[in-house]
């Protein structure tokens, strides 16, 4: 593994913010992720670059020299990305469609980072309750999808994964637990959106399927049904950040496979800036958990 830009960005953020916690907030990720990036940099260089103290983190002698070079490297990276924008490859408005949740906690961080790199362009998220999140309908230039798209017409790139969580009425017996398992849905009524959701019959192992499903149209209808105690549901971690509702709590489903998150676009009309957006989003995606919301 070679030194990467994300390693240098993590180092500089810790030095600028003073602590790993504040650096994580600035980068829109977790403290554990920042610690892993700095540790990876130290392994690659074969030397310590940061020293933890009771008042925060400070650079070692070697770390100070690395940081000076890192600032110049990042300045060059920013200059390269600005060149693409100046060449007209990035439009004034990039429309990102999504059907359920955008990128959860990473949504606004990505928007701000995009505009920092491309000052003349704005990343605009648009909700579209269709199977292609607005791509087929011409509402978006690129989309966030957690469902497969037609591979003949659309190209996709994985930017990360999200944990699966249960959505429960606040007074539901499962809401008293810290975590749930797939077999806990056995015999329950589960709300799902067959057009845009990620809850499908093959989610459950044989013999543990819910008693019935209630079809909904969109996240608002889904949340309303759950809050009323008429059903329970499953979703990904992004929903827990983006769609909080009084009367609904989220709990991790510990034995469910993580859900891949992709960006997608028309295969025969790939935007020149798509690769840059994929890289930027992938940098932000750390292993998200499901917050235990009460």
PDB file of C-alpha atoms in Angstrom:
ATOM      1  CA  UNK A   1       0.000   0.000   0.000  1.00  0.00           C
ATOM      2  CA  UNK A   2       1.350   3.445  -0.941  1.00  0.00           C
ATOM      3  CA  UNK A   3       0.762   6.797   0.726  1.00  0.00           C
ATOM      4  CA  UNK A   4      -2.625   8.127  -0.401  1.00  0.00           C
ATOM      5  CA  UNK A   5      -4.184  11.567  -0.438  1.00  0.00           C
ATOM      6  CA  UNK A   6      -6.711  10.528   2.210  1.00  0.00           C
ATOM      7  CA  UNK A   7      -3.829   9.629   4.572  1.00  0.00           C
ATOM      8  CA  UNK A   8      -2.312  13.081   4.150  1.00  0.00           C
ATOM      9  CA  UNK A   9      -5.695  14.783   4.525  1.00  0.00           C
ATOM     10  CA  UNK A  10      -6.304  12.919   7.807  1.00  0.00           C
ATOM     11  CA  UNK A  11      -2.884  13.927   9.166  1.00  0.00           C
ATOM     12  CA  UNK A  12      -3.364  17.593   8.327  1.00  0.00           C
ATOM     13  CA  UNK A  13      -6.881  17.619   9.716  1.00  0.00           C
ATOM     14  CA  UNK A  14      -5.694  16.248  13.080  1.00  0.00           C
ATOM     15  CA  UNK A  15      -2.950  18.860  13.227  1.00  0.00           C
ATOM     16  CA  UNK A  16      -5.309  21.677  12.248  1.00  0.00           C
ATOM     17  CA  UNK A  17      -8.176  20.630  14.527  1.00  0.00           C
ATOM     18  CA  UNK A  18      -6.026  19.501  17.449  1.00  0.00           C
ATOM     19  CA  UNK A  19      -7.762  16.189  18.199  1.00  0.00           C
ATOM     20  CA  UNK A  20      -8.814  13.050  16.359  1.00  0.00           C
ATOM     21  CA  UNK A  21     -12.425  13.698  17.362  1.00  0.00           C
ATOM     22  CA  UNK A  22     -12.501  17.211  15.903  1.00  0.00           C
ATOM     23  CA  UNK A  23     -10.685  16.005  12.783  1.00  0.00           C
ATOM     24  CA  UNK A  24     -13.374  13.357  12.268  1.00  0.00           C
ATOM     25  CA  UNK A  25     -16.082  16.023  12.503  1.00  0.00           C
ATOM     26  CA  UNK A  26     -14.282  18.219   9.980  1.00  0.00           C
ATOM     27  CA  UNK A  27     -13.848  15.321   7.564  1.00  0.00           C
ATOM     28  CA  UNK A  28     -17.387  14.032   8.017  1.00  0.00           C
ATOM     29  CA  UNK A  29     -16.259  10.592   9.188  1.00  0.00           C
ATOM     30  CA  UNK A  30     -15.572   8.713  12.441  1.00  0.00           C
ATOM     31  CA  UNK A  31     -12.745   9.050  14.928  1.00  0.00           C
ATOM     32  CA  UNK A  32     -11.886   5.391  14.324  1.00  0.00           C
ATOM     33  CA  UNK A  33     -11.577   6.044  10.596  1.00  0.00           C
ATOM     34  CA  UNK A  34      -9.208   8.978  11.143  1.00  0.00           C
ATOM     35  CA  UNK A  35      -7.110   6.873  13.540  1.00  0.00           C
ATOM     36  CA  UNK A  36      -6.885   4.067  10.971  1.00  0.00           C
ATOM     37  CA  UNK A  37      -5.789   6.471   8.238  1.00  0.00           C
ATOM     38  CA  UNK A  38      -3.052   8.000  10.401  1.00  0.00           C
ATOM     39  CA  UNK A  39      -1.920   4.535  11.517  1.00  0.00           C
ATOM     40  CA  UNK A  40      -1.772   3.401   7.885  1.00  0.00           C
ATOM     41  CA  UNK A  41       0.364   6.449   7.020  1.00  0.00           C
ATOM     42  CA  UNK A  42       2.745   5.676   9.887  1.00  0.00           C
ATOM     43  CA  UNK A  43       3.070   2.048   8.778  1.00  0.00           C
ATOM     44  CA  UNK A  44       3.813   3.099   5.224  1.00  0.00           C
ATOM     45  CA  UNK A  45       6.432   5.658   6.314  1.00  0.00           C
ATOM     46  CA  UNK A  46       7.873   3.473   9.055  1.00  0.00           C
ATOM     47  CA  UNK A  47       7.787   6.281  11.615  1.00  0.00           C
ATOM     48  CA  UNK A  48       5.454   8.038  14.018  1.00  0.00           C
ATOM     49  CA  UNK A  49       3.971  11.285  12.717  1.00  0.00           C
ATOM     50  CA  UNK A  50       1.690  12.183  15.628  1.00  0.00           C
ATOM     51  CA  UNK A  51       2.119  12.141  19.368  1.00  0.00           C
ATOM     52  CA  UNK A  52      -0.967  12.014  21.601  1.00  0.00           C
ATOM     53  CA  UNK A  53      -0.842  14.307  24.633  1.00  0.00           C
ATOM     54  CA  UNK A  54      -3.397  15.128  27.353  1.00  0.00           C
ATOM     55  CA  UNK A  55      -4.211  18.315  25.420  1.00  0.00           C
ATOM     56  CA  UNK A  56      -4.546  16.708  22.007  1.00  0.00           C
ATOM     57  CA  UNK A  57      -2.337  15.487  19.186  1.00  0.00           C
ATOM     58  CA  UNK A  58       0.884  17.155  18.073  1.00  0.00           C
ATOM     59  CA  UNK A  59       3.301  16.404  15.260  1.00  0.00           C
ATOM     60  CA  UNK A  60       6.534  14.562  15.876  1.00  0.00           C
ATOM     61  CA  UNK A  61       9.661  15.953  14.236  1.00  0.00           C
ATOM     62  CA  UNK A  62       9.134  13.595  11.321  1.00  0.00           C
ATOM     63  CA  UNK A  63       5.428  14.409  11.281  1.00  0.00           C
ATOM     64  CA  UNK A  64       6.119  18.124  10.929  1.00  0.00           C
ATOM     65  CA  UNK A  65       8.277  17.478   7.870  1.00  0.00           C
ATOM     66  CA  UNK A  66       5.659  15.152   6.375  1.00  0.00           C
ATOM     67  CA  UNK A  67       2.923  17.715   7.011  1.00  0.00           C
ATOM     68  CA  UNK A  68       4.846  20.418   5.141  1.00  0.00           C
ATOM     69  CA  UNK A  69       5.085  18.181   2.083  1.00  0.00           C
ATOM     70  CA  UNK A  70       1.483  17.032   2.520  1.00  0.00           C
ATOM     71  CA  UNK A  71       0.202  20.594   2.287  1.00  0.00           C
ATOM     72  CA  UNK A  72       1.995  21.069  -1.015  1.00  0.00           C
ATOM     73  CA  UNK A  73       0.666  17.744  -2.335  1.00  0.00           C
ATOM     74  CA  UNK A  74      -2.916  18.656  -1.462  1.00  0.00           C
ATOM     75  CA  UNK A  75      -2.511  22.069  -3.045  1.00  0.00           C
ATOM     76  CA  UNK A  76      -1.428  20.356  -6.263  1.00  0.00           C
ATOM     77  CA  UNK A  77      -4.378  17.965  -6.076  1.00  0.00           C
ATOM     78  CA  UNK A  78      -6.746  20.893  -5.667  1.00  0.00           C
ATOM     79  CA  UNK A  79      -5.129  22.615  -8.633  1.00  0.00           C
ATOM     80  CA  UNK A  80      -5.632  19.533 -10.792  1.00  0.00           C
ATOM     81  CA  UNK A  81      -9.319  19.272  -9.893  1.00  0.00           C
ATOM     82  CA  UNK A  82      -9.811  22.975 -10.573  1.00  0.00           C
ATOM     83  CA  UNK A  83      -8.386  22.501 -14.054  1.00  0.00           C
ATOM     84  CA  UNK A  84     -11.174  20.061 -14.883  1.00  0.00           C
ATOM     85  CA  UNK A  85     -13.766  22.605 -13.816  1.00  0.00           C
ATOM     86  CA  UNK A  86     -12.083  25.394 -15.762  1.00  0.00           C
ATOM     87  CA  UNK A  87     -12.127  23.213 -18.878  1.00  0.00           C
ATOM     88  CA  UNK A  88     -15.905  23.109 -18.672  1.00  0.00           C
ATOM     89  CA  UNK A  89     -16.141  19.395 -17.784  1.00  0.00           C
ATOM     90  CA  UNK A  90     -18.185  20.115 -14.651  1.00  0.00           C
ATOM     91  CA  UNK A  91     -21.558  21.820 -15.129  1.00  0.00           C
ATOM     92  CA  UNK A  92     -22.815  24.645 -12.937  1.00  0.00           C
ATOM     93  CA  UNK A  93     -25.296  22.238 -11.355  1.00  0.00           C
ATOM     94  CA  UNK A  94     -24.831  18.491 -10.924  1.00  0.00           C
ATOM     95  CA  UNK A  95     -28.176  16.851 -10.150  1.00  0.00           C
ATOM     96  CA  UNK A  96     -27.920  13.745  -7.946  1.00  0.00           C
ATOM     97  CA  UNK A  97     -31.125  11.742  -7.735  1.00  0.00           C
ATOM     98  CA  UNK A  98     -32.127   9.432  -4.912  1.00  0.00           C
ATOM     99  CA  UNK A  99     -35.286   7.476  -4.204  1.00  0.00           C
ATOM    100  CA  UNK A 100     -35.131   6.826  -0.459  1.00  0.00           C
ATOM    101  CA  UNK A 101     -32.250   8.479   1.361  1.00  0.00           C
ATOM    102  CA  UNK A 102     -29.388  10.328  -0.259  1.00  0.00           C
ATOM    103  CA  UNK A 103     -26.050   9.549   1.404  1.00  0.00           C
ATOM    104  CA  UNK A 104     -27.190   9.940   5.008  1.00  0.00           C
ATOM    105  CA  UNK A 105     -24.603  11.675   7.170  1.00  0.00           C
ATOM    106  CA  UNK A 106     -22.323  12.157   4.157  1.00  0.00           C
ATOM    107  CA  UNK A 107     -24.802  14.137   2.053  1.00  0.00           C
ATOM    108  CA  UNK A 108     -24.039  17.700   3.079  1.00  0.00           C
ATOM    109  CA  UNK A 109     -20.343  16.953   3.630  1.00  0.00           C
ATOM    110  CA  UNK A 110     -20.085  15.781   0.020  1.00  0.00           C
ATOM    111  CA  UNK A 111     -21.935  18.867  -1.216  1.00  0.00           C
ATOM    112  CA  UNK A 112     -19.561  21.182   0.602  1.00  0.00           C
ATOM    113  CA  UNK A 113     -16.454  19.290  -0.465  1.00  0.00           C
ATOM    114  CA  UNK A 114     -17.635  19.280  -4.086  1.00  0.00           C
ATOM    115  CA  UNK A 115     -18.066  23.044  -4.076  1.00  0.00           C
ATOM    116  CA  UNK A 116     -14.692  23.531  -2.430  1.00  0.00           C
ATOM    117  CA  UNK A 117     -13.040  21.655  -5.292  1.00  0.00           C
ATOM    118  CA  UNK A 118     -15.344  23.017  -8.006  1.00  0.00           C
ATOM    119  CA  UNK A 119     -16.379  26.525  -6.914  1.00  0.00           C
ATOM    120  CA  UNK A 120     -18.408  27.096 -10.078  1.00  0.00           C
ATOM    121  CA  UNK A 121     -20.475  23.920  -9.599  1.00  0.00           C
ATOM    122  CA  UNK A 122     -23.164  22.953  -7.083  1.00  0.00           C
ATOM    123  CA  UNK A 123     -24.086  19.393  -6.132  1.00  0.00           C
ATOM    124  CA  UNK A 124     -27.893  19.304  -5.846  1.00  0.00           C
ATOM    125  CA  UNK A 125     -29.694  16.260  -4.409  1.00  0.00           C
ATOM    126  CA  UNK A 126     -33.169  15.598  -5.818  1.00  0.00           C
ATOM    127  CA  UNK A 127     -35.590  12.989  -4.480  1.00  0.00           C
ATOM    128  CA  UNK A 128     -37.443  10.946  -7.096  1.00  0.00           C
ATOM    129  CA  UNK A 129     -39.590   7.996  -6.047  1.00  0.00           C
ATOM    130  CA  UNK A 130     -38.826   5.804  -9.045  1.00  0.00           C
ATOM    131  CA  UNK A 131     -36.819   2.638  -9.573  1.00  0.00           C
ATOM    132  CA  UNK A 132     -33.988   4.569 -11.205  1.00  0.00           C
ATOM    133  CA  UNK A 133     -34.161   7.503  -8.756  1.00  0.00           C
ATOM    134  CA  UNK A 134     -34.945   9.912 -11.585  1.00  0.00           C
ATOM    135  CA  UNK A 135     -32.281   8.801 -14.056  1.00  0.00           C
ATOM    136  CA  UNK A 136     -34.685   7.274 -16.567  1.00  0.00           C
ATOM    137  CA  UNK A 137     -37.027  10.240 -16.229  1.00  0.00           C
ATOM    138  CA  UNK A 138     -34.280  12.768 -16.941  1.00  0.00           C
ATOM    139  CA  UNK A 139     -34.493  14.307 -13.469  1.00  0.00           C
ATOM    140  CA  UNK A 140     -30.890  13.548 -12.509  1.00  0.00           C
ATOM    141  CA  UNK A 141     -27.417  13.410 -14.039  1.00  0.00           C
ATOM    142  CA  UNK A 142     -26.252  10.704 -11.638  1.00  0.00           C
ATOM    143  CA  UNK A 143     -28.114   8.777  -8.947  1.00  0.00           C
ATOM    144  CA  UNK A 144     -27.589   7.149  -5.573  1.00  0.00           C
ATOM    145  CA  UNK A 145     -28.906   3.605  -5.708  1.00  0.00           C
ATOM    146  CA  UNK A 146     -29.021   0.701  -3.287  1.00  0.00           C
ATOM    147  CA  UNK A 147     -30.783  -1.529  -5.799  1.00  0.00           C
ATOM    148  CA  UNK A 148     -29.433  -3.065  -9.018  1.00  0.00           C
ATOM    149  CA  UNK A 149     -29.905  -1.023 -12.183  1.00  0.00           C
ATOM    150  CA  UNK A 150     -30.247  -2.359 -15.706  1.00  0.00           C
ATOM    151  CA  UNK A 151     -26.641  -3.103 -16.605  1.00  0.00           C
ATOM    152  CA  UNK A 152     -27.277  -2.713 -20.332  1.00  0.00           C
ATOM    153  CA  UNK A 153     -28.442   0.871 -20.014  1.00  0.00           C
ATOM    154  CA  UNK A 154     -26.760   2.087 -16.831  1.00  0.00           C
ATOM    155  CA  UNK A 155     -23.263   1.949 -15.345  1.00  0.00           C
ATOM    156  CA  UNK A 156     -22.703   1.933 -11.587  1.00  0.00           C
ATOM    157  CA  UNK A 157     -19.796   2.189  -9.164  1.00  0.00           C
ATOM    158  CA  UNK A 158     -19.829   1.094  -5.515  1.00  0.00           C
ATOM    159  CA  UNK A 159     -18.893   3.917  -3.137  1.00  0.00           C
ATOM    160  CA  UNK A 160     -19.418   2.048   0.142  1.00  0.00           C
ATOM    161  CA  UNK A 161     -21.772  -0.088   2.180  1.00  0.00           C
ATOM    162  CA  UNK A 162     -24.359   0.620   4.848  1.00  0.00           C
ATOM    163  CA  UNK A 163     -25.537  -1.470   7.761  1.00  0.00           C
ATOM    164  CA  UNK A 164     -29.125  -2.669   7.765  1.00  0.00           C
ATOM    165  CA  UNK A 165     -31.370  -1.478  10.580  1.00  0.00           C
ATOM    166  CA  UNK A 166     -34.839  -2.240  11.877  1.00  0.00           C
ATOM    167  CA  UNK A 167     -37.418   0.564  12.032  1.00  0.00           C
ATOM    168  CA  UNK A 168     -39.820   0.013  14.927  1.00  0.00           C
ATOM    169  CA  UNK A 169     -42.699   1.774  16.680  1.00  0.00           C
ATOM    170  CA  UNK A 170     -41.394   3.253  19.910  1.00  0.00           C
ATOM    171  CA  UNK A 171     -43.657   0.992  21.998  1.00  0.00           C
ATOM    172  CA  UNK A 172     -42.819  -2.210  20.091  1.00  0.00           C
ATOM    173  CA  UNK A 173     -41.243  -5.006  22.220  1.00  0.00           C
ATOM    174  CA  UNK A 174     -38.194  -5.128  19.929  1.00  0.00           C
ATOM    175  CA  UNK A 175     -37.595  -1.409  20.546  1.00  0.00           C
ATOM    176  CA  UNK A 176     -36.470  -2.293  24.082  1.00  0.00           C
ATOM    177  CA  UNK A 177     -33.506  -4.221  22.667  1.00  0.00           C
ATOM    178  CA  UNK A 178     -30.166  -2.781  21.619  1.00  0.00           C
ATOM    179  CA  UNK A 179     -30.030  -5.003  18.521  1.00  0.00           C
ATOM    180  CA  UNK A 180     -32.343  -7.339  16.599  1.00  0.00           C
ATOM    181  CA  UNK A 181     -31.923 -10.313  14.264  1.00  0.00           C
ATOM    182  CA  UNK A 182     -33.635 -11.327  11.074  1.00  0.00           C
ATOM    183  CA  UNK A 183     -35.608 -14.096  12.753  1.00  0.00           C
ATOM    184  CA  UNK A 184     -37.182 -11.465  15.037  1.00  0.00           C
ATOM    185  CA  UNK A 185     -39.256 -10.363  12.028  1.00  0.00           C
ATOM    186  CA  UNK A 186     -40.896 -13.799  11.831  1.00  0.00           C
ATOM    187  CA  UNK A 187     -44.675 -13.459  12.095  1.00  0.00           C
ATOM    188  CA  UNK A 188     -44.618  -9.648  11.892  1.00  0.00           C
ATOM    189  CA  UNK A 189     -46.147  -7.311   9.325  1.00  0.00           C
ATOM    190  CA  UNK A 190     -43.325  -5.591   7.447  1.00  0.00           C
ATOM    191  CA  UNK A 191     -43.748  -2.370   5.484  1.00  0.00           C
ATOM    192  CA  UNK A 192     -41.736  -2.092   2.282  1.00  0.00           C
ATOM    193  CA  UNK A 193     -41.602  -0.195  -0.986  1.00  0.00           C
ATOM    194  CA  UNK A 194     -41.250  -2.668  -3.837  1.00  0.00           C
ATOM    195  CA  UNK A 195     -40.325   0.108  -6.273  1.00  0.00           C
ATOM    196  CA  UNK A 196     -37.515   1.837  -4.422  1.00  0.00           C
ATOM    197  CA  UNK A 197     -36.751   0.007  -1.156  1.00  0.00           C
ATOM    198  CA  UNK A 198     -34.112  -2.596  -0.274  1.00  0.00           C
ATOM    199  CA  UNK A 199     -36.399  -4.982   1.634  1.00  0.00           C
ATOM    200  CA  UNK A 200     -37.081  -8.036  -0.527  1.00  0.00           C
ATOM    201  CA  UNK A 201     -38.380 -11.557   0.294  1.00  0.00           C
ATOM    202  CA  UNK A 202     -34.925 -13.119  -0.103  1.00  0.00           C
ATOM    203  CA  UNK A 203     -33.647 -11.061   2.849  1.00  0.00           C
ATOM    204  CA  UNK A 204     -34.936 -13.642   5.340  1.00  0.00           C
ATOM    205  CA  UNK A 205     -33.559 -17.173   5.761  1.00  0.00           C
ATOM    206  CA  UNK A 206     -36.021 -20.022   5.121  1.00  0.00           C
ATOM    207  CA  UNK A 207     -38.658 -20.316   7.809  1.00  0.00           C
ATOM    208  CA  UNK A 208     -38.131 -16.834   9.271  1.00  0.00           C
ATOM    209  CA  UNK A 209     -40.096 -14.680   6.840  1.00  0.00           C
ATOM    210  CA  UNK A 210     -42.594 -12.086   8.099  1.00  0.00           C
ATOM    211  CA  UNK A 211     -46.269 -13.012   8.213  1.00  0.00           C
ATOM    212  CA  UNK A 212     -47.217 -10.332   5.702  1.00  0.00           C
ATOM    213  CA  UNK A 213     -45.955  -7.223   3.923  1.00  0.00           C
ATOM    214  CA  UNK A 214     -47.569  -3.824   3.486  1.00  0.00           C
ATOM    215  CA  UNK A 215     -46.629  -2.030   0.298  1.00  0.00           C
ATOM    216  CA  UNK A 216     -45.900   1.671   0.672  1.00  0.00           C
ATOM    217  CA  UNK A 217     -45.026   4.449  -1.740  1.00  0.00           C
ATOM    218  CA  UNK A 218     -42.029   6.338  -0.457  1.00  0.00           C
ATOM    219  CA  UNK A 219     -40.310   6.893   2.849  1.00  0.00           C
ATOM    220  CA  UNK A 220     -42.906   9.252   4.338  1.00  0.00           C
ATOM    221  CA  UNK A 221     -45.754   6.763   3.946  1.00  0.00           C
ATOM    222  CA  UNK A 222     -43.460   4.008   5.254  1.00  0.00           C
ATOM    223  CA  UNK A 223     -42.557   5.971   8.399  1.00  0.00           C
ATOM    224  CA  UNK A 224     -46.180   6.952   9.039  1.00  0.00           C
ATOM    225  CA  UNK A 225     -47.256   3.314   8.943  1.00  0.00           C
ATOM    226  CA  UNK A 226     -44.519   2.264  11.358  1.00  0.00           C
ATOM    227  CA  UNK A 227     -45.116   5.152  13.766  1.00  0.00           C
ATOM    228  CA  UNK A 228     -48.783   4.129  13.965  1.00  0.00           C
ATOM    229  CA  UNK A 229     -47.774   0.627  15.064  1.00  0.00           C
ATOM    230  CA  UNK A 230     -49.271  -0.989  11.966  1.00  0.00           C
ATOM    231  CA  UNK A 231     -45.982  -2.501  10.740  1.00  0.00           C
ATOM    232  CA  UNK A 232     -42.231  -2.674  11.267  1.00  0.00           C
ATOM    233  CA  UNK A 233     -39.547  -2.294   8.618  1.00  0.00           C
ATOM    234  CA  UNK A 234     -35.915  -2.592   7.592  1.00  0.00           C
ATOM    235  CA  UNK A 235     -33.755   0.044   5.971  1.00  0.00           C
ATOM    236  CA  UNK A 236     -30.140   1.158   5.703  1.00  0.00           C
ATOM    237  CA  UNK A 237     -28.135   3.420   7.987  1.00  0.00           C
ATOM    238  CA  UNK A 238     -28.624   6.415   5.686  1.00  0.00           C
ATOM    239  CA  UNK A 239     -32.348   6.457   6.507  1.00  0.00           C
ATOM    240  CA  UNK A 240     -31.609   6.638  10.223  1.00  0.00           C
ATOM    241  CA  UNK A 241     -29.645   9.836   9.647  1.00  0.00           C
ATOM    242  CA  UNK A 242     -31.861  11.448   7.063  1.00  0.00           C
ATOM    243  CA  UNK A 243     -35.378  10.450   8.144  1.00  0.00           C
ATOM    244  CA  UNK A 244     -35.982  10.658  11.865  1.00  0.00           C
ATOM    245  CA  UNK A 245     -39.603  10.530  12.970  1.00  0.00           C
ATOM    246  CA  UNK A 246     -41.225  10.869  16.410  1.00  0.00           C
ATOM    247  CA  UNK A 247     -42.555   7.481  17.430  1.00  0.00           C
ATOM    248  CA  UNK A 248     -40.047   5.529  15.315  1.00  0.00           C
ATOM    249  CA  UNK A 249     -36.782   4.056  16.625  1.00  0.00           C
ATOM    250  CA  UNK A 250     -33.988   2.310  14.746  1.00  0.00           C
ATOM    251  CA  UNK A 251     -32.029  -0.735  15.891  1.00  0.00           C
ATOM    252  CA  UNK A 252     -29.146  -2.566  14.136  1.00  0.00           C
ATOM    253  CA  UNK A 253     -29.978  -5.896  12.476  1.00  0.00           C
ATOM    254  CA  UNK A 254     -26.762  -7.630  13.443  1.00  0.00           C
ATOM    255  CA  UNK A 255     -26.993 -10.680  11.180  1.00  0.00           C
ATOM    256  CA  UNK A 256     -28.023  -8.884   7.967  1.00  0.00           C
ATOM    257  CA  UNK A 257     -25.528  -8.351   5.162  1.00  0.00           C
ATOM    258  CA  UNK A 258     -24.404  -4.742   4.553  1.00  0.00           C
ATOM    259  CA  UNK A 259     -26.125  -3.017   1.643  1.00  0.00           C
ATOM    260  CA  UNK A 260     -23.887  -1.772  -1.196  1.00  0.00           C
ATOM    261  CA  UNK A 261     -24.329   1.917  -2.076  1.00  0.00           C
ATOM    262  CA  UNK A 262     -23.671   2.868  -5.695  1.00  0.00           C
ATOM    263  CA  UNK A 263     -23.627   5.899  -7.928  1.00  0.00           C
ATOM    264  CA  UNK A 264     -25.160   5.285 -11.356  1.00  0.00           C
ATOM    265  CA  UNK A 265     -25.418   7.045 -14.721  1.00  0.00           C
ATOM    266  CA  UNK A 266     -26.332   6.331 -18.346  1.00  0.00           C
ATOM    267  CA  UNK A 267     -23.787   3.882 -19.756  1.00  0.00           C
ATOM    268  CA  UNK A 268     -23.592   5.536 -23.176  1.00  0.00           C
ATOM    269  CA  UNK A 269     -23.311   9.059 -21.752  1.00  0.00           C
ATOM    270  CA  UNK A 270     -20.923   8.852 -18.808  1.00  0.00           C
ATOM    271  CA  UNK A 271     -20.294  12.353 -17.400  1.00  0.00           C
ATOM    272  CA  UNK A 272     -16.677  13.459 -17.541  1.00  0.00           C
ATOM    273  CA  UNK A 273     -16.846  14.300 -13.833  1.00  0.00           C
ATOM    274  CA  UNK A 274     -18.404  10.977 -12.715  1.00  0.00           C
ATOM    275  CA  UNK A 275     -15.097   9.402 -11.699  1.00  0.00           C
ATOM    276  CA  UNK A 276     -14.231  12.444  -9.551  1.00  0.00           C
ATOM    277  CA  UNK A 277     -17.598  12.262  -7.790  1.00  0.00           C
ATOM    278  CA  UNK A 278     -17.197   8.532  -7.166  1.00  0.00           C
ATOM    279  CA  UNK A 279     -13.739   9.043  -5.652  1.00  0.00           C
ATOM    280  CA  UNK A 280     -14.926  11.891  -3.471  1.00  0.00           C
ATOM    281  CA  UNK A 281     -17.955   9.959  -2.182  1.00  0.00           C
ATOM    282  CA  UNK A 282     -15.900   6.813  -1.568  1.00  0.00           C
ATOM    283  CA  UNK A 283     -13.428   8.818   0.537  1.00  0.00           C
ATOM    284  CA  UNK A 284     -16.285   9.896   2.789  1.00  0.00           C
ATOM    285  CA  UNK A 285     -17.778   6.443   3.199  1.00  0.00           C
ATOM    286  CA  UNK A 286     -16.493   4.840   6.369  1.00  0.00           C
ATOM    287  CA  UNK A 287     -18.148   1.753   7.865  1.00  0.00           C
ATOM    288  CA  UNK A 288     -21.347   3.306   9.176  1.00  0.00           C
ATOM    289  CA  UNK A 289     -23.236   1.754  12.034  1.00  0.00           C
ATOM    290  CA  UNK A 290     -26.871   2.198  12.918  1.00  0.00           C
ATOM    291  CA  UNK A 291     -27.342   4.755  15.714  1.00  0.00           C
ATOM    292  CA  UNK A 292     -29.504   3.517  18.568  1.00  0.00           C
ATOM    293  CA  UNK A 293     -32.096   6.283  18.386  1.00  0.00           C
ATOM    294  CA  UNK A 294     -34.483   6.637  21.306  1.00  0.00           C
TER     295      UNK A 294
END
